PDB file of C-alpha atoms in Angstrom:
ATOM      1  CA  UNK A   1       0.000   0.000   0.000  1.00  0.00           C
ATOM      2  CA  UNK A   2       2.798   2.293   0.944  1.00  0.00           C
ATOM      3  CA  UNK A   3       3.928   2.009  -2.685  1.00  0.00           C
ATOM      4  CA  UNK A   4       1.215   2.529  -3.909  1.00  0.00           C
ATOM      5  CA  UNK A   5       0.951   6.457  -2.453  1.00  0.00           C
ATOM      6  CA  UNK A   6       4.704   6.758  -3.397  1.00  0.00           C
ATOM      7  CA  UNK A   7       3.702   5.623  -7.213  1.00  0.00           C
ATOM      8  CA  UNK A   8       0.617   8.174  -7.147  1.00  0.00           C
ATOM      9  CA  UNK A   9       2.984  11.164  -5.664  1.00  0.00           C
ATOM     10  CA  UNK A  10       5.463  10.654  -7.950  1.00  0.00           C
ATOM     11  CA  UNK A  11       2.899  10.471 -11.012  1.00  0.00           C
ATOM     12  CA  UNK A  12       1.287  13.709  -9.449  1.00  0.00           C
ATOM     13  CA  UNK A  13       4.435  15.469  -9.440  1.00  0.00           C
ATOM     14  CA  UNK A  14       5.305  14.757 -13.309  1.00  0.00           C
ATOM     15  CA  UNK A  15       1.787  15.783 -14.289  1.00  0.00           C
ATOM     16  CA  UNK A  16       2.376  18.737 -12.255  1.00  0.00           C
ATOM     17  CA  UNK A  17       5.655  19.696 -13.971  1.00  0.00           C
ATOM     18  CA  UNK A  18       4.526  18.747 -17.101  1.00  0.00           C
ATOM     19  CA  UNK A  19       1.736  21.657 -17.200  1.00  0.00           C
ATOM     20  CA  UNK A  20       4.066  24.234 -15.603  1.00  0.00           C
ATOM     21  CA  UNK A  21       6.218  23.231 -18.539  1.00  0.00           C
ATOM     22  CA  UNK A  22       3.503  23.716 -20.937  1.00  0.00           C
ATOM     23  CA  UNK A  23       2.388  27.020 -19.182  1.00  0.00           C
ATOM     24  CA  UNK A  24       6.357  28.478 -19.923  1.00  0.00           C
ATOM     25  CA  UNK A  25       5.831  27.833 -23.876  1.00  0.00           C
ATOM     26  CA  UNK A  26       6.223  30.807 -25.797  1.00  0.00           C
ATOM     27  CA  UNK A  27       3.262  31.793 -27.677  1.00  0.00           C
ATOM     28  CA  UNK A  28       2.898  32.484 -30.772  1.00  0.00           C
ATOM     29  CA  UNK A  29       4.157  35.577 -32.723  1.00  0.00           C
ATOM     30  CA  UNK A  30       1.482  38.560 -32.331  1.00  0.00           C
ATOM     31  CA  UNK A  31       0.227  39.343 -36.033  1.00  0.00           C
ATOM     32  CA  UNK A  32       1.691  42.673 -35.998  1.00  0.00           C
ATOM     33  CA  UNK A  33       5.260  40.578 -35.681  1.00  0.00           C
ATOM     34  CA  UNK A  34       6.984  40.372 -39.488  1.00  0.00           C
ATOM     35  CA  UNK A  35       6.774  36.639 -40.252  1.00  0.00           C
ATOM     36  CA  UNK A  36      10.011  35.630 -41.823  1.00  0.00           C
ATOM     37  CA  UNK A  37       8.280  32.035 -43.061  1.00  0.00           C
ATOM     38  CA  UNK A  38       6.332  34.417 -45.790  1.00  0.00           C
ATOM     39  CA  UNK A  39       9.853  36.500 -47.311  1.00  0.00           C
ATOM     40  CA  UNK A  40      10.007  35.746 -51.038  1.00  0.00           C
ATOM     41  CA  UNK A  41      12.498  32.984 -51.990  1.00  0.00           C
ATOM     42  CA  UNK A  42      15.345  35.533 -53.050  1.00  0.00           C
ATOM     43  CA  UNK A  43      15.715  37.019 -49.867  1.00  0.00           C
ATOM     44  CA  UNK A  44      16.148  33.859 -47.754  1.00  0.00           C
ATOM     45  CA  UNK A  45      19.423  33.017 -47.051  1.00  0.00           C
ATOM     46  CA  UNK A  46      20.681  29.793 -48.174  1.00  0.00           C
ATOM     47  CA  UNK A  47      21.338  27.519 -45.616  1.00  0.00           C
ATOM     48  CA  UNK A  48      21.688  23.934 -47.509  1.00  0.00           C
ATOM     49  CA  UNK A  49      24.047  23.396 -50.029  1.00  0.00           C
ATOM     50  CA  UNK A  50      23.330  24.294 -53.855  1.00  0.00           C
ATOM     51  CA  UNK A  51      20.833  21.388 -55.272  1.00  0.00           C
ATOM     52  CA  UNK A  52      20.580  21.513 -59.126  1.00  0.00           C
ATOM     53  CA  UNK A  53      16.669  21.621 -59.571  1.00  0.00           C
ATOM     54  CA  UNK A  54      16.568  20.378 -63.012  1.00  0.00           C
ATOM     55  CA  UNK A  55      19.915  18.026 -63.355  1.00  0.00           C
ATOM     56  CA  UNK A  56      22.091  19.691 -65.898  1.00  0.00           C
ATOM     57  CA  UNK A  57      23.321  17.054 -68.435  1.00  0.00           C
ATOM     58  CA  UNK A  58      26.782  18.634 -69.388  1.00  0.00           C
ATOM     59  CA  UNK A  59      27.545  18.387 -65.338  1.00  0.00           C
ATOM     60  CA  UNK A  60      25.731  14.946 -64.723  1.00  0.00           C
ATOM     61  CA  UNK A  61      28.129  13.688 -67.796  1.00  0.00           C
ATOM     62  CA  UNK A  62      30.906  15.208 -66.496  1.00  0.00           C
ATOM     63  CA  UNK A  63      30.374  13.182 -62.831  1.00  0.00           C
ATOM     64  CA  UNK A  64      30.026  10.102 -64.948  1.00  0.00           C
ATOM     65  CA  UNK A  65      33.873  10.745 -66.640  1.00  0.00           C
ATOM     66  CA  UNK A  66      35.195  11.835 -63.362  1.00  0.00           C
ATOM     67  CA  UNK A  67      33.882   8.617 -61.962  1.00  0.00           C
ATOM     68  CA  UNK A  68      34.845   7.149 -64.638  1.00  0.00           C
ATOM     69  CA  UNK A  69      38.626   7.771 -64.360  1.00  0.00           C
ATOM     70  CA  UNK A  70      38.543   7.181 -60.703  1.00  0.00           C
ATOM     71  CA  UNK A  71      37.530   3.997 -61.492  1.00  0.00           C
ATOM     72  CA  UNK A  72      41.106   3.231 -63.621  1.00  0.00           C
ATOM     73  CA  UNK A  73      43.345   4.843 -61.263  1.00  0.00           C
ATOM     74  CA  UNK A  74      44.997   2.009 -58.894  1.00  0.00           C
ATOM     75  CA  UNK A  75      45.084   4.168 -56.059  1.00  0.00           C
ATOM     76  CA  UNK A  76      41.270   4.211 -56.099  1.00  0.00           C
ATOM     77  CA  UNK A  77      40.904   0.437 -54.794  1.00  0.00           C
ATOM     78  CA  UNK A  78      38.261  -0.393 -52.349  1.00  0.00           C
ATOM     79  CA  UNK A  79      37.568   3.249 -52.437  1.00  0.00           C
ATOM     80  CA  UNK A  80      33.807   4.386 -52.095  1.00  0.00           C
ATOM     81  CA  UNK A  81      33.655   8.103 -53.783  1.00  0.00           C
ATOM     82  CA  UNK A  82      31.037   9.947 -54.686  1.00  0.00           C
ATOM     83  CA  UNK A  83      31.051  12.880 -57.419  1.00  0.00           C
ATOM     84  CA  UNK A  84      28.634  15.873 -57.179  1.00  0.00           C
ATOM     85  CA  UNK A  85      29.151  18.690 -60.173  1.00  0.00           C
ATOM     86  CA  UNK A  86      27.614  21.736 -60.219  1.00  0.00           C
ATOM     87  CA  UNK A  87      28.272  24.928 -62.434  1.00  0.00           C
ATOM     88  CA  UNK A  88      30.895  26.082 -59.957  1.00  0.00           C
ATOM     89  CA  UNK A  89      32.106  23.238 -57.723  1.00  0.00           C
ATOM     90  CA  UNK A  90      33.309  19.310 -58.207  1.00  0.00           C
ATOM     91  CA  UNK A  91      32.308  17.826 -54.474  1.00  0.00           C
ATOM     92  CA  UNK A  92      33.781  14.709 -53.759  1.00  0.00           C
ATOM     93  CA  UNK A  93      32.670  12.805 -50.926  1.00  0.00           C
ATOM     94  CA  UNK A  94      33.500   9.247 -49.393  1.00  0.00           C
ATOM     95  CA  UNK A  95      36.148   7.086 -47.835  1.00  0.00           C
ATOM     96  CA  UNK A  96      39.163   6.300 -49.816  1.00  0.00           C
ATOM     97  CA  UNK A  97      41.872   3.802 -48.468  1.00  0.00           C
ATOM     98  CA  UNK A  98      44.927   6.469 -47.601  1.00  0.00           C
ATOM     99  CA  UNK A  99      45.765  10.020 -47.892  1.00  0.00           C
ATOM    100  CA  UNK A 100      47.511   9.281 -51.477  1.00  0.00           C
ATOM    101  CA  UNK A 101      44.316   8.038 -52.715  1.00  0.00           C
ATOM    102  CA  UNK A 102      42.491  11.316 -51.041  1.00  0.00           C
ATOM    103  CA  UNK A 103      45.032  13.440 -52.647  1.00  0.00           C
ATOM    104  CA  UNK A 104      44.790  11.358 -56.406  1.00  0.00           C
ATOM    105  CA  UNK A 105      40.912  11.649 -56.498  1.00  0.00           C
ATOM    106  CA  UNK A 106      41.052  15.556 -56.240  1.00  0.00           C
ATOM    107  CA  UNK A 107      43.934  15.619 -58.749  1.00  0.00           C
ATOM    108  CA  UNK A 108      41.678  13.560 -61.167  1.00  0.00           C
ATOM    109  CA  UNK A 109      38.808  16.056 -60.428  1.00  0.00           C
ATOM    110  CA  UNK A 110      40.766  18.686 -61.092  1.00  0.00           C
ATOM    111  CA  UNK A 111      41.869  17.638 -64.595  1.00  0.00           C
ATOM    112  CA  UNK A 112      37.876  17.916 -65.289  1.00  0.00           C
ATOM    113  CA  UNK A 113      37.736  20.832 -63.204  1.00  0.00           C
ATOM    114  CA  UNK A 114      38.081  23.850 -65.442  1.00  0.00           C
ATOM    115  CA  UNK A 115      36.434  26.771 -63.033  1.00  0.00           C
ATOM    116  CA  UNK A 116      35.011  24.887 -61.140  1.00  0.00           C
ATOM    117  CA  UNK A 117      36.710  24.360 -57.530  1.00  0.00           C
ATOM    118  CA  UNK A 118      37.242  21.114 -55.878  1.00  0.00           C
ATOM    119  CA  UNK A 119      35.955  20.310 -52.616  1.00  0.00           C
ATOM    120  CA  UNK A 120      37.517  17.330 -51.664  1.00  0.00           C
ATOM    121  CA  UNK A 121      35.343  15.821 -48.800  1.00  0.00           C
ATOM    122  CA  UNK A 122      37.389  12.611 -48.969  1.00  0.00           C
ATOM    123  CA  UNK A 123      37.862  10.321 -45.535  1.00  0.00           C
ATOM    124  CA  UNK A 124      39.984   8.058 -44.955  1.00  0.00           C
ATOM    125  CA  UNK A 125      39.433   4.515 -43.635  1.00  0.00           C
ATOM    126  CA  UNK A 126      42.276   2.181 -43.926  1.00  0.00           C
ATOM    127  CA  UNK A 127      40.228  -0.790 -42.935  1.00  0.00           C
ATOM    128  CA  UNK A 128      37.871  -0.778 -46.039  1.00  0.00           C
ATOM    129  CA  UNK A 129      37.366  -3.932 -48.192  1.00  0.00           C
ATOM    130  CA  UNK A 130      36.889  -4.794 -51.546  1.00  0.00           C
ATOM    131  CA  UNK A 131      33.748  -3.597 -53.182  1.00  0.00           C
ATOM    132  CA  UNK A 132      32.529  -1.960 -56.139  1.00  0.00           C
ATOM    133  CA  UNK A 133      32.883   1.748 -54.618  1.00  0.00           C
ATOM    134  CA  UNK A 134      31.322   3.433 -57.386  1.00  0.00           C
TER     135      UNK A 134
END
């Protein structure tokens, strides 16, 4: 029985906390407050990373030679890298076995690179095993 009150006190003081907790919320904006949710698209600052909304082919066939030549290189085994091109970057991210193959992956992106700059996201894992990578 004693546990029982114990059990019941305990329950009454979460409840308890739980409304004061739910009393301290912050309301809502008042409606003479600027909502920032309703700015036009241009003004927002970008916070994510640059997403091609409509994949451009020139830079999707560009990956493909990138990956392509990673793909010959010898320093590239049981590496698992992944090519991102847009109009002004070459991203590379992934594990790669050492910091030779790290270092040869950006040197192959930047013989594609024109402009563009390399960002060479590269880890590396000397414990990987054989696999397919690309």
């Amino acid at each position: 029985m004693r546990h029982y009150f114990i059990k019941l006190a305990l329950l009454s003081i979460l409840a308890l906390a739980a409304i004061q907790a739910l009393g301290q919320q912050p309301q809502s904006q008042s409606p003479s407050a600027p909502d920032q949710t309703q700015q036009p698209q241009a003004e927002r600052p970008a916070t994510a990373p640059h997403v091609d909304q409509e994949p451009n082919p020139d830079d999707r066939a560009l990956e493909q030679s990138i990956k392509a030549d990673l793909k010959k290189d010898p320093h590239m085994t049981y590496s698992n890298v992944r090519v991102h091109v847009t109009d002004t970057q070459i991203m590379l991210t992934g594990t790669v076995q050492n910091a030779e193959a790290k270092d040869q992956a950006a040197k192959i992106a930047g013989e594609h690179a024109g402009s563009r700059k390399i960002e060479n996201h590269l880890k590396i894992n000397p414990n990987m095993h054989p696999g397919s990578g690309f």
